[in-house]
């Protein structure tokens, strides 16, 4: 049996930017499609090929003015931008949405979508974006305390006044967005808080927190654990199992005496706080909402070395139990093992969204893996306005825009897979697709992130595959009984324009190893400086 590989795309191809204007017929929503979850915009699947701005960039419309054209030229379709509590509510009860309106207007003018990041009570484990009237009132808005009783620069999640104030401000923001954007769908999603948790303590030691820690684990959490006992993620299940699966008791009685119990305690209270903020916002305008995480950096770290209580993958069950209104939990990925982080966050049906990632050359590679292997709904390198005009991410976004109709059709199926070499010592991999095994050989001469293998393979039709990316080759073997080898009938290079295939060269000879391999790039002479 011979396989016809049609077509092959290189990341040096060009394409149009696909970002249809909203009709206002329905607000953006998440919808499950088989094992995949899709973001629907105007009723159609939408994958955010995005970038997140630096934290303070969106606070000034004047500062942003020259940046918008650059973002459009980078082939983005979505921009992640901060909206801070301190600027939205500079005086209690008095709201200012001038910056929000300016961001929405500019995004529309550049045919871009927005994800707004609500920097409310917490940002990166501290509370630096709260209004000055909150910062100055420690009695009304108490702080997390350390073991020695000293206040930290972090609002305590056990404080009702803080939660209610944050919720009121967030509700005002969502009410305003409903008025100004529900007919245009410029804003697709909302991130609620940012990389929350506490450091360097593993839990809050304020009087209110100590009382809660010595009290019984809330019945809502115990009921969730019992109902999901056989499906719990191993990190939480093992802690509960260590105490004999106790059905009630204090936090240490149920989960043991360790920093990991402190983390579960904090995750419950952080998530419960966020739940109330999300509820207040969704009551006004129910856009999809998510929480993002500062990740555990290595196996030696314990809670407090990273923000304890945040939605790291090991406590996703606790977050689900406390805050089911949060639509998904998202990793900010700066770690080198991109595959492992993605894998840990798709457990238990959590959709993959990557609101922050490294913006180095690896971004051009990792986006293919996230989108093709795990049906990611968003990939967004951080500090996107700092990306240079010749960054390889732009070519990757260009090609993925061309392929997006094919990609979303294959969400949740075995008809698409990612290719990603993470180490120069890796030689290749095998990928099972309908009817065939793709034998992928990585670039054995790779020296660094700039020439390691990446891309995707998807089935167009029986015996017909599309390959996109760079720095790898592939041949095919039939699956099942019958012939052991598959030859290549024909290989075309080309691109998609307005959803239609435009063939370029018909590749043969050296470019296909005499029709035995499909290679990206087909020939070293095809490389662009």
PDB file of C-alpha atoms in Angstrom, residues 46-205:
ATOM      1  CA  UNK A  46     -11.794  29.457  17.479  1.00  0.00           C
ATOM      2  CA  UNK A  47      -8.188  28.769  18.475  1.00  0.00           C
ATOM      3  CA  UNK A  48      -6.346  31.719  19.967  1.00  0.00           C
ATOM      4  CA  UNK A  49      -2.945  32.164  18.343  1.00  0.00           C
ATOM      5  CA  UNK A  50      -2.164  34.848  20.817  1.00  0.00           C
ATOM      6  CA  UNK A  51       0.319  36.818  22.851  1.00  0.00           C
ATOM      7  CA  UNK A  52       0.204  38.291  26.331  1.00  0.00           C
ATOM      8  CA  UNK A  53       1.345  41.848  26.830  1.00  0.00           C
ATOM      9  CA  UNK A  54       3.776  42.881  29.537  1.00  0.00           C
ATOM     10  CA  UNK A  55       1.945  43.512  32.806  1.00  0.00           C
ATOM     11  CA  UNK A  56       1.782  47.314  32.617  1.00  0.00           C
ATOM     12  CA  UNK A  57       1.527  47.877  28.853  1.00  0.00           C
ATOM     13  CA  UNK A  58      -2.271  47.961  28.670  1.00  0.00           C
ATOM     14  CA  UNK A  59      -2.543  50.533  31.475  1.00  0.00           C
ATOM     15  CA  UNK A  60      -1.791  53.320  28.971  1.00  0.00           C
ATOM     16  CA  UNK A  61      -3.631  53.710  25.684  1.00  0.00           C
ATOM     17  CA  UNK A  62      -0.944  56.113  24.487  1.00  0.00           C
ATOM     18  CA  UNK A  63       1.765  53.550  25.204  1.00  0.00           C
ATOM     19  CA  UNK A  64      -0.210  50.899  23.332  1.00  0.00           C
ATOM     20  CA  UNK A  65      -0.920  53.029  20.257  1.00  0.00           C
ATOM     21  CA  UNK A  66       2.225  52.088  18.255  1.00  0.00           C
ATOM     22  CA  UNK A  67       2.094  48.478  19.429  1.00  0.00           C
ATOM     23  CA  UNK A  68      -1.195  47.440  17.825  1.00  0.00           C
ATOM     24  CA  UNK A  69       0.138  47.451  14.248  1.00  0.00           C
ATOM     25  CA  UNK A  70       3.058  45.317  15.357  1.00  0.00           C
ATOM     26  CA  UNK A  71       0.703  42.794  16.955  1.00  0.00           C
ATOM     27  CA  UNK A  72      -1.318  42.533  13.747  1.00  0.00           C
ATOM     28  CA  UNK A  73       1.830  42.045  11.681  1.00  0.00           C
ATOM     29  CA  UNK A  74       2.835  39.160  13.945  1.00  0.00           C
ATOM     30  CA  UNK A  75      -0.183  37.120  12.725  1.00  0.00           C
ATOM     31  CA  UNK A  76      -1.863  37.081  16.141  1.00  0.00           C
ATOM     32  CA  UNK A  77      -5.615  36.779  16.280  1.00  0.00           C
ATOM     33  CA  UNK A  78      -5.911  37.469  20.032  1.00  0.00           C
ATOM     34  CA  UNK A  79      -4.161  39.648  22.610  1.00  0.00           C
ATOM     35  CA  UNK A  80      -4.129  38.996  26.355  1.00  0.00           C
ATOM     36  CA  UNK A  81      -4.177  42.311  28.229  1.00  0.00           C
ATOM     37  CA  UNK A  82      -4.248  43.307  31.893  1.00  0.00           C
ATOM     38  CA  UNK A  83      -7.161  45.132  33.496  1.00  0.00           C
ATOM     39  CA  UNK A  84      -6.244  46.057  37.065  1.00  0.00           C
ATOM     40  CA  UNK A  85      -8.543  46.638  40.008  1.00  0.00           C
ATOM     41  CA  UNK A  86      -6.538  49.696  41.092  1.00  0.00           C
ATOM     42  CA  UNK A  87      -7.307  51.521  37.816  1.00  0.00           C
ATOM     43  CA  UNK A  88     -10.893  50.314  37.412  1.00  0.00           C
ATOM     44  CA  UNK A  89     -11.929  51.409  40.937  1.00  0.00           C
ATOM     45  CA  UNK A  90      -9.492  54.145  42.038  1.00  0.00           C
ATOM     46  CA  UNK A  91     -12.031  55.274  44.636  1.00  0.00           C
ATOM     47  CA  UNK A  92     -14.396  52.845  46.291  1.00  0.00           C
ATOM     48  CA  UNK A  93     -17.643  52.639  44.364  1.00  0.00           C
ATOM     49  CA  UNK A  94     -16.435  54.913  41.540  1.00  0.00           C
ATOM     50  CA  UNK A  95     -15.454  53.067  38.384  1.00  0.00           C
ATOM     51  CA  UNK A  96     -13.359  54.139  35.414  1.00  0.00           C
ATOM     52  CA  UNK A  97     -13.494  52.032  32.257  1.00  0.00           C
ATOM     53  CA  UNK A  98     -11.743  54.435  29.883  1.00  0.00           C
ATOM     54  CA  UNK A  99      -8.742  52.122  29.460  1.00  0.00           C
ATOM     55  CA  UNK A 100     -10.989  49.087  28.936  1.00  0.00           C
ATOM     56  CA  UNK A 101     -12.958  50.926  26.258  1.00  0.00           C
ATOM     57  CA  UNK A 102      -9.755  52.029  24.560  1.00  0.00           C
ATOM     58  CA  UNK A 103      -8.402  48.482  24.461  1.00  0.00           C
ATOM     59  CA  UNK A 104     -11.633  47.146  22.986  1.00  0.00           C
ATOM     60  CA  UNK A 105     -11.759  49.910  20.368  1.00  0.00           C
ATOM     61  CA  UNK A 106      -8.134  49.407  19.321  1.00  0.00           C
ATOM     62  CA  UNK A 107      -8.478  45.633  19.144  1.00  0.00           C
ATOM     63  CA  UNK A 108     -11.518  45.957  16.879  1.00  0.00           C
ATOM     64  CA  UNK A 109      -9.692  48.412  14.651  1.00  0.00           C
ATOM     65  CA  UNK A 110      -6.909  45.868  14.166  1.00  0.00           C
ATOM     66  CA  UNK A 111      -9.205  42.852  13.713  1.00  0.00           C
ATOM     67  CA  UNK A 112      -7.967  41.304  16.972  1.00  0.00           C
ATOM     68  CA  UNK A 113      -9.773  39.577  19.817  1.00  0.00           C
ATOM     69  CA  UNK A 114      -9.036  40.139  23.505  1.00  0.00           C
ATOM     70  CA  UNK A 115      -8.697  38.063  26.645  1.00  0.00           C
ATOM     71  CA  UNK A 116      -8.794  40.372  29.656  1.00  0.00           C
ATOM     72  CA  UNK A 117      -6.710  39.490  32.696  1.00  0.00           C
ATOM     73  CA  UNK A 118      -8.375  40.661  35.907  1.00  0.00           C
ATOM     74  CA  UNK A 119      -5.523  41.606  38.209  1.00  0.00           C
ATOM     75  CA  UNK A 120      -7.648  41.909  41.319  1.00  0.00           C
ATOM     76  CA  UNK A 121      -6.765  40.622  44.763  1.00  0.00           C
ATOM     77  CA  UNK A 122      -3.637  38.726  43.696  1.00  0.00           C
ATOM     78  CA  UNK A 123      -0.927  38.807  41.104  1.00  0.00           C
ATOM     79  CA  UNK A 124       2.063  36.419  41.261  1.00  0.00           C
ATOM     80  CA  UNK A 125       1.494  35.552  44.899  1.00  0.00           C
ATOM     81  CA  UNK A 126       1.199  39.161  46.126  1.00  0.00           C
ATOM     82  CA  UNK A 127      -1.492  41.853  46.197  1.00  0.00           C
ATOM     83  CA  UNK A 128       0.159  44.717  44.342  1.00  0.00           C
ATOM     84  CA  UNK A 129      -2.698  45.562  41.936  1.00  0.00           C
ATOM     85  CA  UNK A 130      -5.323  46.269  44.595  1.00  0.00           C
ATOM     86  CA  UNK A 131      -6.548  49.890  44.895  1.00  0.00           C
ATOM     87  CA  UNK A 132      -4.792  52.225  47.274  1.00  0.00           C
ATOM     88  CA  UNK A 133      -7.872  52.364  49.515  1.00  0.00           C
ATOM     89  CA  UNK A 134      -7.551  48.587  49.956  1.00  0.00           C
ATOM     90  CA  UNK A 135      -3.792  48.714  50.448  1.00  0.00           C
ATOM     91  CA  UNK A 136      -4.084  51.224  53.294  1.00  0.00           C
ATOM     92  CA  UNK A 137      -6.854  49.492  55.287  1.00  0.00           C
ATOM     93  CA  UNK A 138      -5.371  46.408  56.936  1.00  0.00           C
ATOM     94  CA  UNK A 139      -8.242  46.034  59.390  1.00  0.00           C
ATOM     95  CA  UNK A 140     -10.985  45.835  56.817  1.00  0.00           C
ATOM     96  CA  UNK A 141      -8.816  43.954  54.330  1.00  0.00           C
ATOM     97  CA  UNK A 142      -6.557  41.722  56.470  1.00  0.00           C
ATOM     98  CA  UNK A 143      -3.372  40.185  55.158  1.00  0.00           C
ATOM     99  CA  UNK A 144      -1.944  36.711  55.199  1.00  0.00           C
ATOM    100  CA  UNK A 145       0.281  36.253  58.218  1.00  0.00           C
ATOM    101  CA  UNK A 146       3.415  34.198  58.710  1.00  0.00           C
ATOM    102  CA  UNK A 147       4.102  31.772  61.543  1.00  0.00           C
ATOM    103  CA  UNK A 148       5.523  34.623  63.598  1.00  0.00           C
ATOM    104  CA  UNK A 149       2.397  36.748  63.073  1.00  0.00           C
ATOM    105  CA  UNK A 150       3.856  39.280  60.670  1.00  0.00           C
ATOM    106  CA  UNK A 151       1.695  40.584  57.832  1.00  0.00           C
ATOM    107  CA  UNK A 152       2.547  39.645  54.264  1.00  0.00           C
ATOM    108  CA  UNK A 153       1.818  41.770  51.210  1.00  0.00           C
ATOM    109  CA  UNK A 154      -0.995  39.366  50.355  1.00  0.00           C
ATOM    110  CA  UNK A 155      -4.720  39.635  51.022  1.00  0.00           C
ATOM    111  CA  UNK A 156      -5.998  36.749  53.113  1.00  0.00           C
ATOM    112  CA  UNK A 157      -8.484  34.611  51.166  1.00  0.00           C
ATOM    113  CA  UNK A 158     -10.436  34.085  54.385  1.00  0.00           C
ATOM    114  CA  UNK A 159     -11.479  37.756  54.555  1.00  0.00           C
ATOM    115  CA  UNK A 160     -15.086  38.336  53.488  1.00  0.00           C
ATOM    116  CA  UNK A 161     -14.650  42.093  53.014  1.00  0.00           C
ATOM    117  CA  UNK A 162     -11.839  41.585  50.498  1.00  0.00           C
ATOM    118  CA  UNK A 163     -13.752  38.961  48.551  1.00  0.00           C
ATOM    119  CA  UNK A 164     -16.904  41.069  48.411  1.00  0.00           C
ATOM    120  CA  UNK A 165     -15.028  44.195  47.337  1.00  0.00           C
ATOM    121  CA  UNK A 166     -13.174  42.318  44.593  1.00  0.00           C
ATOM    122  CA  UNK A 167     -16.431  40.706  43.480  1.00  0.00           C
ATOM    123  CA  UNK A 168     -18.232  44.056  43.252  1.00  0.00           C
ATOM    124  CA  UNK A 169     -15.485  45.562  41.126  1.00  0.00           C
ATOM    125  CA  UNK A 170     -15.318  42.510  38.875  1.00  0.00           C
ATOM    126  CA  UNK A 171     -19.094  42.493  38.483  1.00  0.00           C
ATOM    127  CA  UNK A 172     -18.954  46.155  37.455  1.00  0.00           C
ATOM    128  CA  UNK A 173     -16.343  45.295  34.809  1.00  0.00           C
ATOM    129  CA  UNK A 174     -18.429  42.454  33.401  1.00  0.00           C
ATOM    130  CA  UNK A 175     -21.584  44.590  33.437  1.00  0.00           C
ATOM    131  CA  UNK A 176     -19.722  47.229  31.436  1.00  0.00           C
ATOM    132  CA  UNK A 177     -18.392  44.651  28.951  1.00  0.00           C
ATOM    133  CA  UNK A 178     -21.890  43.356  28.401  1.00  0.00           C
ATOM    134  CA  UNK A 179     -23.025  46.866  27.499  1.00  0.00           C
ATOM    135  CA  UNK A 180     -20.146  47.732  25.172  1.00  0.00           C
ATOM    136  CA  UNK A 181     -19.141  44.404  23.634  1.00  0.00           C
ATOM    137  CA  UNK A 182     -21.864  41.747  23.767  1.00  0.00           C
ATOM    138  CA  UNK A 183     -22.849  42.626  20.202  1.00  0.00           C
ATOM    139  CA  UNK A 184     -19.283  42.393  18.872  1.00  0.00           C
ATOM    140  CA  UNK A 185     -17.565  39.581  20.836  1.00  0.00           C
ATOM    141  CA  UNK A 186     -14.223  41.353  20.963  1.00  0.00           C
ATOM    142  CA  UNK A 187     -13.540  39.993  24.454  1.00  0.00           C
ATOM    143  CA  UNK A 188     -13.546  36.192  24.367  1.00  0.00           C
ATOM    144  CA  UNK A 189     -12.553  35.117  27.861  1.00  0.00           C
ATOM    145  CA  UNK A 190     -11.575  36.471  31.256  1.00  0.00           C
ATOM    146  CA  UNK A 191      -8.699  35.403  33.486  1.00  0.00           C
ATOM    147  CA  UNK A 192      -9.711  35.884  37.129  1.00  0.00           C
ATOM    148  CA  UNK A 193      -6.732  36.936  39.294  1.00  0.00           C
ATOM    149  CA  UNK A 194      -3.185  35.973  38.271  1.00  0.00           C
ATOM    150  CA  UNK A 195      -0.892  33.221  39.570  1.00  0.00           C
ATOM    151  CA  UNK A 196      -2.479  33.334  43.009  1.00  0.00           C
ATOM    152  CA  UNK A 197      -1.183  31.715  46.176  1.00  0.00           C
ATOM    153  CA  UNK A 198       1.122  32.677  49.023  1.00  0.00           C
ATOM    154  CA  UNK A 199       4.893  32.661  49.465  1.00  0.00           C
ATOM    155  CA  UNK A 200       7.135  31.813  51.271  1.00  0.00           C
ATOM    156  CA  UNK A 201       4.738  30.286  53.829  1.00  0.00           C
ATOM    157  CA  UNK A 202       2.915  27.092  52.931  1.00  0.00           C
ATOM    158  CA  UNK A 203      -0.320  28.470  54.435  1.00  0.00           C
ATOM    159  CA  UNK A 204      -1.876  31.521  56.015  1.00  0.00           C
ATOM    160  CA  UNK A 205      -1.265  31.691  59.790  1.00  0.00           C
TER     161      UNK A 205
END
